[in-house]
Coordinates of C-alpha atoms in Angstrom, one line a residue:
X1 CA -75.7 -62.9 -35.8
X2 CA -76.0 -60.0 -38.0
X3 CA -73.7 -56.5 -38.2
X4 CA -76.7 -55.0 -36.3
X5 CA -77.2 -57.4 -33.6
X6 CA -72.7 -57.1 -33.4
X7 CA -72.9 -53.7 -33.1
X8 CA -75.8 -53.8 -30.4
X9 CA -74.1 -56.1 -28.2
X10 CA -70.5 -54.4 -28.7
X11 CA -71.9 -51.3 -27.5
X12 CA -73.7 -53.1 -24.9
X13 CA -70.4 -54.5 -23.7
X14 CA -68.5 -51.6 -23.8
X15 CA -71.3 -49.9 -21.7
X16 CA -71.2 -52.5 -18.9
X17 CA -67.3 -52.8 -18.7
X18 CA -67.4 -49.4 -18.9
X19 CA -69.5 -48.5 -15.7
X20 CA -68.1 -51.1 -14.0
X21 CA -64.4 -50.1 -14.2
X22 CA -65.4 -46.4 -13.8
X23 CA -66.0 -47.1 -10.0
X24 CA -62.7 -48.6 -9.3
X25 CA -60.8 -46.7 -11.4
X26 CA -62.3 -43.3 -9.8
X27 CA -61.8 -44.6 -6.3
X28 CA -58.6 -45.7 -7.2
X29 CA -56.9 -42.1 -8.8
X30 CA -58.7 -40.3 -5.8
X31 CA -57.8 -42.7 -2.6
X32 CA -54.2 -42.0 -3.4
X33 CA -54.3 -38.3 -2.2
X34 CA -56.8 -39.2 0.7
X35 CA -54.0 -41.3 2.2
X36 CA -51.5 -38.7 1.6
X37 CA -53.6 -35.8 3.4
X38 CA -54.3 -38.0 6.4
X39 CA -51.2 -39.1 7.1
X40 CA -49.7 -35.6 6.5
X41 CA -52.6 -34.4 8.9
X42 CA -51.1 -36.9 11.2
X43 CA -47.6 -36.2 11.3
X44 CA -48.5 -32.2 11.7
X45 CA -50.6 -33.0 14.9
X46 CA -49.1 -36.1 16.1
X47 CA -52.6 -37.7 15.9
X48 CA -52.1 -41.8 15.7
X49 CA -56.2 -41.3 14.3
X50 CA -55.0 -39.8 11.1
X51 CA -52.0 -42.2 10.7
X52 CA -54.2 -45.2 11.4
X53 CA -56.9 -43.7 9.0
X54 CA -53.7 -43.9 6.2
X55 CA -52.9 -47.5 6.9
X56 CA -56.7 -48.7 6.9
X57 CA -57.4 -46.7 3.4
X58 CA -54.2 -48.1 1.7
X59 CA -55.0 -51.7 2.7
X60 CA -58.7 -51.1 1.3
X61 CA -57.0 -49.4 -1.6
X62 CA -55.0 -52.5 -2.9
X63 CA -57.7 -54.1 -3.3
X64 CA -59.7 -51.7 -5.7
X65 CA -56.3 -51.2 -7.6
X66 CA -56.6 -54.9 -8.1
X67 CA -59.6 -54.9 -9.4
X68 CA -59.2 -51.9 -11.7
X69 CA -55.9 -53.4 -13.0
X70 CA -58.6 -56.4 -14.6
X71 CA -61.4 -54.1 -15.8
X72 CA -58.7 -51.6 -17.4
X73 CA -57.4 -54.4 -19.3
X74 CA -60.6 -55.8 -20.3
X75 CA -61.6 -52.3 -21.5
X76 CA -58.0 -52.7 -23.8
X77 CA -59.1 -56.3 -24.7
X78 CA -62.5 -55.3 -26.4
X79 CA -61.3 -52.0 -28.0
X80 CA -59.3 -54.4 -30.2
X81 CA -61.5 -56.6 -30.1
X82 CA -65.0 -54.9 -30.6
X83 CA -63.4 -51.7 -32.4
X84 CA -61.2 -52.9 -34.2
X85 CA -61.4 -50.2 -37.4
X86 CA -61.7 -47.4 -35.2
X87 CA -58.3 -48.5 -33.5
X88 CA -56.8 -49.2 -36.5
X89 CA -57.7 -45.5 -37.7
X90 CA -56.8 -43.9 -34.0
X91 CA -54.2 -46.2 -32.9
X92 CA -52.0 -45.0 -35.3
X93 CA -52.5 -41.4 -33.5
X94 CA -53.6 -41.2 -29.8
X95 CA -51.6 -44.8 -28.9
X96 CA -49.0 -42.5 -27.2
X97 CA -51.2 -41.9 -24.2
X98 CA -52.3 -45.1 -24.1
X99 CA -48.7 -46.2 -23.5
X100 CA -48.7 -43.1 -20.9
X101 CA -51.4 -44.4 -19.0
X102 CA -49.4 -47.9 -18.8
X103 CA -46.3 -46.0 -17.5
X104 CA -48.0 -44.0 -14.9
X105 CA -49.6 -46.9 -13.2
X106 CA -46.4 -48.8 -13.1
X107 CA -45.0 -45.7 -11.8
X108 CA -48.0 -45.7 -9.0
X109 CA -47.6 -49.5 -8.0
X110 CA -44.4 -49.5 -7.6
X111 CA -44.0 -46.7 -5.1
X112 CA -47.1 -48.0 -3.6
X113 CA -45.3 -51.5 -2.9
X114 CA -42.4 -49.6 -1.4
X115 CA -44.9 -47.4 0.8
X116 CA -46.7 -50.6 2.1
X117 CA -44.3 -52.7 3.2
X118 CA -42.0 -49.6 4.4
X119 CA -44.6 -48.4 7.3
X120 CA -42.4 -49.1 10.9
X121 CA -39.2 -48.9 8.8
X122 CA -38.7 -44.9 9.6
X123 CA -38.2 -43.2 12.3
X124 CA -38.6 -39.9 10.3
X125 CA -42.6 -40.6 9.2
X126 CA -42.4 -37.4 7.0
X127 CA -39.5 -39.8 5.0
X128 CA -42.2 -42.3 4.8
X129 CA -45.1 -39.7 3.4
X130 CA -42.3 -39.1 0.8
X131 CA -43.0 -42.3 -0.9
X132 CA -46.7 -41.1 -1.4
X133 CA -46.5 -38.3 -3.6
X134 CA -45.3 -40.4 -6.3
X135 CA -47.8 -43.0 -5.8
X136 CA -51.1 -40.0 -5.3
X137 CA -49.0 -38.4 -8.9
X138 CA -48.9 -41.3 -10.7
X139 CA -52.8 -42.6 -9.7
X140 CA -54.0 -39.1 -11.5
X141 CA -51.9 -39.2 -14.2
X142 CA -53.3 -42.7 -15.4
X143 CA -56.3 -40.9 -14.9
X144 CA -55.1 -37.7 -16.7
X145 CA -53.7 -40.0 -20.2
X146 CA -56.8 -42.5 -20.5
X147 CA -59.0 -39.2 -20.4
X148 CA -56.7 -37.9 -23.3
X149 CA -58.1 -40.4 -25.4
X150 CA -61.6 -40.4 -24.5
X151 CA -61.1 -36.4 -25.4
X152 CA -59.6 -37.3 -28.7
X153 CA -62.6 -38.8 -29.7
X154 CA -64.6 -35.9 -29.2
X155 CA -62.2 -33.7 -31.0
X156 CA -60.0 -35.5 -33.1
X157 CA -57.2 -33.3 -34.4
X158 CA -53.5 -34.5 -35.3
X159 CA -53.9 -35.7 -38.3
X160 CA -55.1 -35.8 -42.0
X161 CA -57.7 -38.6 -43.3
X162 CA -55.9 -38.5 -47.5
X163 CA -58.5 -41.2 -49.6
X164 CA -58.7 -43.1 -46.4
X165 CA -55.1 -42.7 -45.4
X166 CA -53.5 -41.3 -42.4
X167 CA -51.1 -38.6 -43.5
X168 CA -49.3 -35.6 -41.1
X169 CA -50.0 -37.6 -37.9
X170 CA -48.8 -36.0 -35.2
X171 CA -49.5 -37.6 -31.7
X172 CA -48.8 -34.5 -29.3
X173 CA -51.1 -32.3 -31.5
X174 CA -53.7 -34.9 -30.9
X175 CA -53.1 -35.3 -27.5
X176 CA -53.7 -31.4 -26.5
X177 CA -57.2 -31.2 -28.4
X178 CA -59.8 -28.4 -27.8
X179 CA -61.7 -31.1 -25.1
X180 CA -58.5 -32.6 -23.3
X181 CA -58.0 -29.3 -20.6
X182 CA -61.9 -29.1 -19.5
X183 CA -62.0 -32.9 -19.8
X184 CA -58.9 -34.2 -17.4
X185 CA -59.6 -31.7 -15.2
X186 CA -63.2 -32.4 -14.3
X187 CA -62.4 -36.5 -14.7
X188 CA -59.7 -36.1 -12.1
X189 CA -61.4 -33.3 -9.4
X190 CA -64.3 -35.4 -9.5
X191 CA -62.8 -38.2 -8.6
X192 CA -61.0 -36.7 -5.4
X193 CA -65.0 -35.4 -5.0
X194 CA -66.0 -38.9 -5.0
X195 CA -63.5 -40.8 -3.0
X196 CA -63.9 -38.4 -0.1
X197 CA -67.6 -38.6 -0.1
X198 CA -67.2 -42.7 -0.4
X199 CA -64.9 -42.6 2.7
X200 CA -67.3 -40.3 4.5
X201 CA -69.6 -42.7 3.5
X202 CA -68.2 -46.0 5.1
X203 CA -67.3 -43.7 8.7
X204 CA -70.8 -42.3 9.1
X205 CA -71.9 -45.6 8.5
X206 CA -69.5 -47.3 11.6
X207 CA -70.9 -44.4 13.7
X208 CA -74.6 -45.4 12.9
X209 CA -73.6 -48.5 13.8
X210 CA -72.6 -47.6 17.6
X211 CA -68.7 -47.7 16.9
X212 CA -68.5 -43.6 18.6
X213 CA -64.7 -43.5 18.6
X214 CA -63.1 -40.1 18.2
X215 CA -61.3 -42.3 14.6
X216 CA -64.5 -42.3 12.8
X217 CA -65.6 -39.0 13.4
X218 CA -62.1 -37.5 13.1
X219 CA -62.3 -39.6 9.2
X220 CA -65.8 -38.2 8.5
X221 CA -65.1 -34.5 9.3
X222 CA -62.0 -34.8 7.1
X223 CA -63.5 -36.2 4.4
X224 CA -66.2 -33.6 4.3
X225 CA -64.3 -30.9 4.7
X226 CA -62.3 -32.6 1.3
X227 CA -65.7 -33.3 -0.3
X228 CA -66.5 -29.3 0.1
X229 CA -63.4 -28.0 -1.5
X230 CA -63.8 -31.1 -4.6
X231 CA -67.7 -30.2 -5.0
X232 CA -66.9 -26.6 -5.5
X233 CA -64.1 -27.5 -7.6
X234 CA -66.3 -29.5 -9.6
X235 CA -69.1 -26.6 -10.0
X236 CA -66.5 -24.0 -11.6
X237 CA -65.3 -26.7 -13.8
X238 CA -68.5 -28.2 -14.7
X239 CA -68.9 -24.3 -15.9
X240 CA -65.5 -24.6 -18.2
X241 CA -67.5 -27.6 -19.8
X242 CA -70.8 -26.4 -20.8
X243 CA -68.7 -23.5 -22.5
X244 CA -66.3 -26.0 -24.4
X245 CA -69.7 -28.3 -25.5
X246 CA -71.2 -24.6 -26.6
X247 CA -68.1 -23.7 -28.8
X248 CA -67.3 -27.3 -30.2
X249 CA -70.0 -29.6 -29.5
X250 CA -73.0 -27.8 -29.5
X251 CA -75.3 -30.4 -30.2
X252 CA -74.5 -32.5 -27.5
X253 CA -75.0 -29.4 -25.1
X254 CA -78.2 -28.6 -27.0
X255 CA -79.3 -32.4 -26.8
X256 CA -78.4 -32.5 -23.2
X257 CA -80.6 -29.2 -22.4
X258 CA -83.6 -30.1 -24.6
X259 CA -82.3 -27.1 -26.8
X260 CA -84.0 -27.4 -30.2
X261 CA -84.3 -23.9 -32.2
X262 CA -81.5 -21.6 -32.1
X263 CA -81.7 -18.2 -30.3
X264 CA -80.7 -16.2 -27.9
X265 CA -81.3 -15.1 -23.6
X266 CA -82.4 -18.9 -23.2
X267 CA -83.1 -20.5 -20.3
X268 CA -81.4 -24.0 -18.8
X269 CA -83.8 -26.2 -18.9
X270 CA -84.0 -28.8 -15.6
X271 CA -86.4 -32.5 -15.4
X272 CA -89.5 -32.3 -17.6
X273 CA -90.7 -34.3 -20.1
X274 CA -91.1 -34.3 -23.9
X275 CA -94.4 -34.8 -25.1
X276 CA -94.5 -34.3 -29.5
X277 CA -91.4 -32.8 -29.2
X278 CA -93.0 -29.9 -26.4
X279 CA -91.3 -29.4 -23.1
X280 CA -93.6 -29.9 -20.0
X281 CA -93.2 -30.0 -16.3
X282 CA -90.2 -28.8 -16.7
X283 CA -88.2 -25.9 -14.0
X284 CA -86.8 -23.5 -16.2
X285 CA -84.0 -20.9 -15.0
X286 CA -83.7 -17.9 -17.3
X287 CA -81.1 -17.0 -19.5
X288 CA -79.1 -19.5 -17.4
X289 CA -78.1 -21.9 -20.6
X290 CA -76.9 -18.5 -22.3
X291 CA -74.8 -17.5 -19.5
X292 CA -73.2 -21.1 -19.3
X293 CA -72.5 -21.1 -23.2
X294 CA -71.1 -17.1 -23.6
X295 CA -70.7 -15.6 -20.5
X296 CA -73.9 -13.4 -21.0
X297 CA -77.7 -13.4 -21.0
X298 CA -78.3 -12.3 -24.3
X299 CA -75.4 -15.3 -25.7
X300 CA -76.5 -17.2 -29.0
X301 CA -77.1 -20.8 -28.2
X302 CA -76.5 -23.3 -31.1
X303 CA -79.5 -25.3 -31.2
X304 CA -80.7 -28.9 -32.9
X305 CA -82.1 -27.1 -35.6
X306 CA -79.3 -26.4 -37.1
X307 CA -78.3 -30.5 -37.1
X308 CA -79.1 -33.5 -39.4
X309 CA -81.1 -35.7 -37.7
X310 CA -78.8 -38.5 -38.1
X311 CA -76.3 -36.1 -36.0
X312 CA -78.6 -35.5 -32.9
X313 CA -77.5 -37.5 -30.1
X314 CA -80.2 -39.6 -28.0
X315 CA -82.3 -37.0 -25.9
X316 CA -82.3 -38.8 -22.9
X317 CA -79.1 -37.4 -22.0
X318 CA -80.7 -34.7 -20.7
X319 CA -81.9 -37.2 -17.6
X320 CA -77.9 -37.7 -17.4
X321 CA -77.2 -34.1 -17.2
X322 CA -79.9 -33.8 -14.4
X323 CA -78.8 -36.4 -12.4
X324 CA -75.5 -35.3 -12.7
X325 CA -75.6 -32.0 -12.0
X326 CA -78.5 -32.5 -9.1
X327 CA -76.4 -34.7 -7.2
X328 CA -73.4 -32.9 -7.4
X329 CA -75.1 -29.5 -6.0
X330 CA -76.9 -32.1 -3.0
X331 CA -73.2 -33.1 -2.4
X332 CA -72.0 -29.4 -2.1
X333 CA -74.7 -28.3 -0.3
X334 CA -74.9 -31.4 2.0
X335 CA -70.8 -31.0 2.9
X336 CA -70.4 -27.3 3.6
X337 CA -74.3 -27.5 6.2
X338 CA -72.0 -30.2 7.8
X339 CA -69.1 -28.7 8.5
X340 CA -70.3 -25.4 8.9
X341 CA -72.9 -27.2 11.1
X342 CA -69.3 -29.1 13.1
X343 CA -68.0 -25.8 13.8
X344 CA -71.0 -24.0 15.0
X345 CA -71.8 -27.3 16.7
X346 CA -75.2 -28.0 15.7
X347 CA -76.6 -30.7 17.6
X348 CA -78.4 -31.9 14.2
X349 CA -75.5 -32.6 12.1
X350 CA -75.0 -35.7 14.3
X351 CA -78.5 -36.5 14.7
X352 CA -79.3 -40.4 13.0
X353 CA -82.0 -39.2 10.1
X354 CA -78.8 -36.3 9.5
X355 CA -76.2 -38.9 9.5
X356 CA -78.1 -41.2 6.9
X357 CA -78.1 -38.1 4.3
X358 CA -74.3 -38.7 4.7
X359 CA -74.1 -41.9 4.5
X360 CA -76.4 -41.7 1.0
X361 CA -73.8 -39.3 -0.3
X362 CA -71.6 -42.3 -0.8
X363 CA -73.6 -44.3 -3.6
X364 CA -74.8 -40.9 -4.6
X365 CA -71.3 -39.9 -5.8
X366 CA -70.6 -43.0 -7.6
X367 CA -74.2 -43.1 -9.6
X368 CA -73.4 -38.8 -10.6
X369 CA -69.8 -40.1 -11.8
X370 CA -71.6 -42.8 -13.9
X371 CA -74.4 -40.4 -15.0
X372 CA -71.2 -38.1 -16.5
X373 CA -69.7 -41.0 -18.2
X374 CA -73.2 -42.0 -19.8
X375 CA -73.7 -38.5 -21.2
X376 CA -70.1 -38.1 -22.0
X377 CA -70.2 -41.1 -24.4
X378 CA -73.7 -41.6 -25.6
X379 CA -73.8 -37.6 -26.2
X380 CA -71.5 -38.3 -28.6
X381 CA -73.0 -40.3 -30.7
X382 CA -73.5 -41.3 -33.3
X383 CA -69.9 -40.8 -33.6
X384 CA -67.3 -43.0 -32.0
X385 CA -64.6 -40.8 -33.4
X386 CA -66.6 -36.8 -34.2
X387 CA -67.2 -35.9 -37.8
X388 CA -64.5 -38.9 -38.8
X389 CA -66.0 -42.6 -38.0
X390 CA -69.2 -43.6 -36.9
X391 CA -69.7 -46.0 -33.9
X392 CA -71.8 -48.6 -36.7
X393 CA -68.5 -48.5 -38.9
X394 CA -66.0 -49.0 -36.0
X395 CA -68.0 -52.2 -34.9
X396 CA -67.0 -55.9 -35.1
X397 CA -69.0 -58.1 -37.6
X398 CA -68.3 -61.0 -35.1
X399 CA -70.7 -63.3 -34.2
X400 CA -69.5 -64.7 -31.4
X401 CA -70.1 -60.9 -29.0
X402 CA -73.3 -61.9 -27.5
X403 CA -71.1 -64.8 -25.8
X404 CA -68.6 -62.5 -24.9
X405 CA -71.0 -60.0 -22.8
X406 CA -72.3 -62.9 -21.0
X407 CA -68.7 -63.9 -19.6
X408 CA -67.2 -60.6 -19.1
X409 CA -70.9 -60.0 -17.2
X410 CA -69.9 -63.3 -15.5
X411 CA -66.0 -62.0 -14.6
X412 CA -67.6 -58.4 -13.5
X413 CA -70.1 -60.1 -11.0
X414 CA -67.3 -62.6 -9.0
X415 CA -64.9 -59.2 -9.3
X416 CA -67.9 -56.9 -7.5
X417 CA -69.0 -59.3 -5.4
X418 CA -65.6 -60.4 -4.3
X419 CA -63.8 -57.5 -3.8
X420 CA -66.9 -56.3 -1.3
X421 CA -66.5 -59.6 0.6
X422 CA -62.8 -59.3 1.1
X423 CA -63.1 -55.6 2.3
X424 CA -65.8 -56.3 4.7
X425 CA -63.8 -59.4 6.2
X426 CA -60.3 -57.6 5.8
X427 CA -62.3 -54.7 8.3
X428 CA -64.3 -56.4 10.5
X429 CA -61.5 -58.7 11.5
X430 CA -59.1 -55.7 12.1
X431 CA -61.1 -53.2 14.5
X432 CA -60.0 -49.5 14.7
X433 CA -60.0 -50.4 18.6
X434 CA -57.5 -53.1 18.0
X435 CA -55.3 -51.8 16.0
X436 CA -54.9 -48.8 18.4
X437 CA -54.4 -51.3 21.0
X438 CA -52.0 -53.2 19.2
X439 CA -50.3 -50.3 18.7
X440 CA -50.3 -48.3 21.9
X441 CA -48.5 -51.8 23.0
X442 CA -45.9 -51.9 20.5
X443 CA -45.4 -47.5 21.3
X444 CA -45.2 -49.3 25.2
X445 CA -42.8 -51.7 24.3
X446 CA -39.7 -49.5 22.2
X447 CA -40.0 -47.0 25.5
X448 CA -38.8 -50.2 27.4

C-alpha cells in the first residue's frame, strides 16, 4: 500500500468512527439532563409519569454510555495510530483536555452508578435528584474538553513552531482559542436539541403504535417543549458561528456558502448547483450572508478569491451546511406548531400523518448533528491542524489501515446492531403499564 492509499483509508477510518461515535456520544452528554428535568418535574408535581420517565431513560442511557465508552476509545486508538505526527506535534500542547475529558467521564459514571442503584433508598427523592447534577455536569463537560481539541485544530494557538520545535507551549492558552466559546457551546446545546427530539421520537412512536397512556404523551410534550427552547438555542448560536468562520476562517464559510469573489451586501446562498463554477437553481436571500458575517447588509465578505487553490476546502460542504441548517429550522418550526398547537388544543397535532412528522424529527436530529460534524472537519481541510500541518503529513505510512477499517467497520456494526437489540428487548419486556403496576403494588404494600 502506498502513502496515498494510507492516507485515503486513515481518513476513511476516522470518518466512519467518527460518525458512528458522534450518535452515542451526543445522546449520551444530552440524556443526562433529560433525566434530571423529568424527575425534577416529578417530584414538583408528585407525578409517578415523570419519575417513571427518569428510570426508563437512565436504564436506556447505560447502554449508549457503554457504547460510547468503546467508540471514544477507538477514536483515541487511531489518533495514535493513524496521526501519529500530528499528535506528536499537538500532544505536546492540547493533551490537557484530553486528560479532562477522561476525568469528567469518571466523574459522570461514578455518580451515575451511585444514582442507579440508590433509587428506593430515599425517602427524600429531592436527596436522590441530588446525585444527578453531578452526573448531567460531568456528561457535558466530556463534551465541553473533547470539543476543546477539535477547536484547537481550527485555531491553533499556545505555542511556537522554532525549526520544527515546540517552544513557549502553553496548554491553557491553547485551550481558550478564538473557536473553543462558539464551538462547545453549539456541540453541547445541540446535543440537548437532539436527545430531546430522539426521546420525542421513541414516545410518538409508542403512541402510533396504540400504547395511548397519559406516560407517553406526558414524555412527548416534555420533550418538545425541551426540543423548542434547544432549537432556538441552537439558531442564535449557529449565528455566533458564521461570525467566528467570517473573522478566522473565512474560507470555510465562503466554501460552505458557494462564496467565490470578495464583495460586499451579499446574499446567503441556499441548495443549487454549480455548473463551470456558475451557481444555478439556487434560493438566494439578500444581503443575508453579510448580515451573518458583520452584523450589517453592506458587511465585506471574505471570499475564495482571495485563497490558493490548494487552501479551498471541498465545495460540497455547502450540501452540509444545507442540511444542517434546513433540518434544524424544520425542527424549530415543527416543536413550537406542536406545542403551541397542545395548548390551543388543535385536534391536528395528534392526528397520525402529524404524529409521523414527529416521529421523523428523531433520525432527522441525528443526520443534522452528523451533517455539522462533516462540514466541521472536512471544511477544514486540507488542514488537520490550520496553517500548521496538513492532514497528508499527519498520516500513517502503514500498510496494514485498509485491514484495520474493515475490523473496526466489523466492531461498529455488532456495537449498532447490538445495542438496538438490547434496548428494544430491555423495553418491550418492561411495559410502562407494568411497571406502574408494579409499582402502585409496592406504594400499596409500605401503607400496610
Amino acid at each position: 500500500m502506498g502513502n496515498e492509499e494510507a492516507i485515503f483509508f486513515s481518513r476513511v477510518l476516522t470518518e466512519l468512527t467518527l460518525s458512528f461515535h458522534i450518535i452515542y456520544a451526543t445522546i449520551g452528554v444530552g440524556i443526562p439532563l433529560m433525566i434530571m428535568i423529568a424527575q425534577w418535574v416529578g417530584i414538583k408535581k408528585q407525578d409517578e409519569h415523570y419519575i417513571l420517565l427518569a428510570r426508563r431513560w437512565t436504564r436506556g442511557y447505560v447502554i449508549s454510555v457503554a457504547v460510547g465508552v468503546v467508540t471514544g476509545t477507538a477514536i483515541g486508538l487511531q489518533l495514535s495510530l493513524l496521526w501519529p505526527n500530528f499528535m506528536q506535534l499537538a500532544g505536546n500542547v492540547i493533551a490537557l483536555p484530553l486528560f479532562m475529558e477522561t476525568f469528567a467521564f469518571f466523574f459522570e459514571a461514578i455518580f451515575l452508578g451511585i444514582y442507579i442503584y440508590t433509587w428506593d433508598r430515599f425517602e427524600n427523592q429531592r436527596k436522590h435528584l441530588l446525585l444527578l447534577i453531578p452526573v448531567a455536569i460531568g456528561a457535558s463537560f466530556s463534551a465541553v474538553f473533547i470539543t476543546i481539541v477539535n477547536a484547537f485544530m481550527n485555531a491553533p494557538q499556545g505555542f511556537d513552531l522554532v525549526k520544527g520545535q515546540l517552544v513557549n507551549v502553553s496548554p491553557i492558552v491553547a485551550m481558550f482559542n478564538p473557536a473553543m466559546p462558539t464551538k462547545v457551546a453549539h456541540v453541547v446545546v445541540t446535543a440537548y436539541m437532539t436527545s430531546a427530539f430522539v426521546l420525542a421520537a421513541i414516545g410518538v412512536y409508542r403512541l402510533l403504535k396504540g400504547s395511548d397512556h397519559l406516560y407517553h404523551k406526558k414524555a412527548v410534550f416534555l420533550t418538545m417543549k425541551l426540543g423548542l427552547v434547544f432549537s432556538i438555542a441552537t439558531a442564535l448560536l449557529g449565528d455566533f458561528s458564521g461570525k467566528y468562520l467570517a473573522e478566522y476562517q473565512p474560507e470555510k464559510l465562503a466554501a460552505a456558502e458557494w462564496h467565490f469573489e470578495t464583495g460586499k451586501e451579499v446574499p446567503l446562498i441556499l441548495y443549487g448547483v454549480l455548473d463551470n463554477g456558475e451557481i444555478k437553481y439556487a434560493i438566494k436571500i439578500p444581503f443575508a450572508l453579510s448580515i451573518l458575517a458583520g452584523e450589517v447588509p453592506n458587511a465585506e465578505v471574505i471570499g475564495l478569491d482571495r485563497f490558493s487553490e490548494d487552501e479551498v476546502p471541498p465545495l460540497y460542504i455547502h450540501y452540509l451546511f444545507d442540511t444542517m441548517v434546513t433540518i434544524g429550522m424544520w425542527l424549530a418550526l415543527l416543536s413550537f406548531v406542536y406545542v403551541i398547537g397542545v395548548w390551543k388544543k388543535w385536534t391536528f397535532v395528534i392526528s397520525k400523518w402529524f404524529r409521523w412528522l414527529l416521529v421523523l424529527g428523531g433520525p432527522l436530529s441525528i443526520l443534522a448533528i452528523e451533517a455539522g460534524w462533516w462540514l466541521d472537519e472536512v471544511g477544514r481541510q486540507p488542514w488537520i491542524l490550520r496553517g500548521i500541518m496538513r492532514t497528508k503529513d499527519a498520516a500513517t505510512t502503514s500498510g496494514h489501515v485498509d485491514t484495520m477499517l474493515l475490523l473496526f467497520a466489523g466492531l461498529y456494526l455488532i456495537l449498532g446492531v447490538g445495542s438496538v437489540v438490547v434496548l428494544i428487548r430491555m423495553f418491550r419486556k418492561n411495559s410502562v403499564e407494568q411497571e406502574l403496576a408494579d409499582r402502585a403494588v409496592e406504594k400499596a404494600g409500605e401503607l400496610t
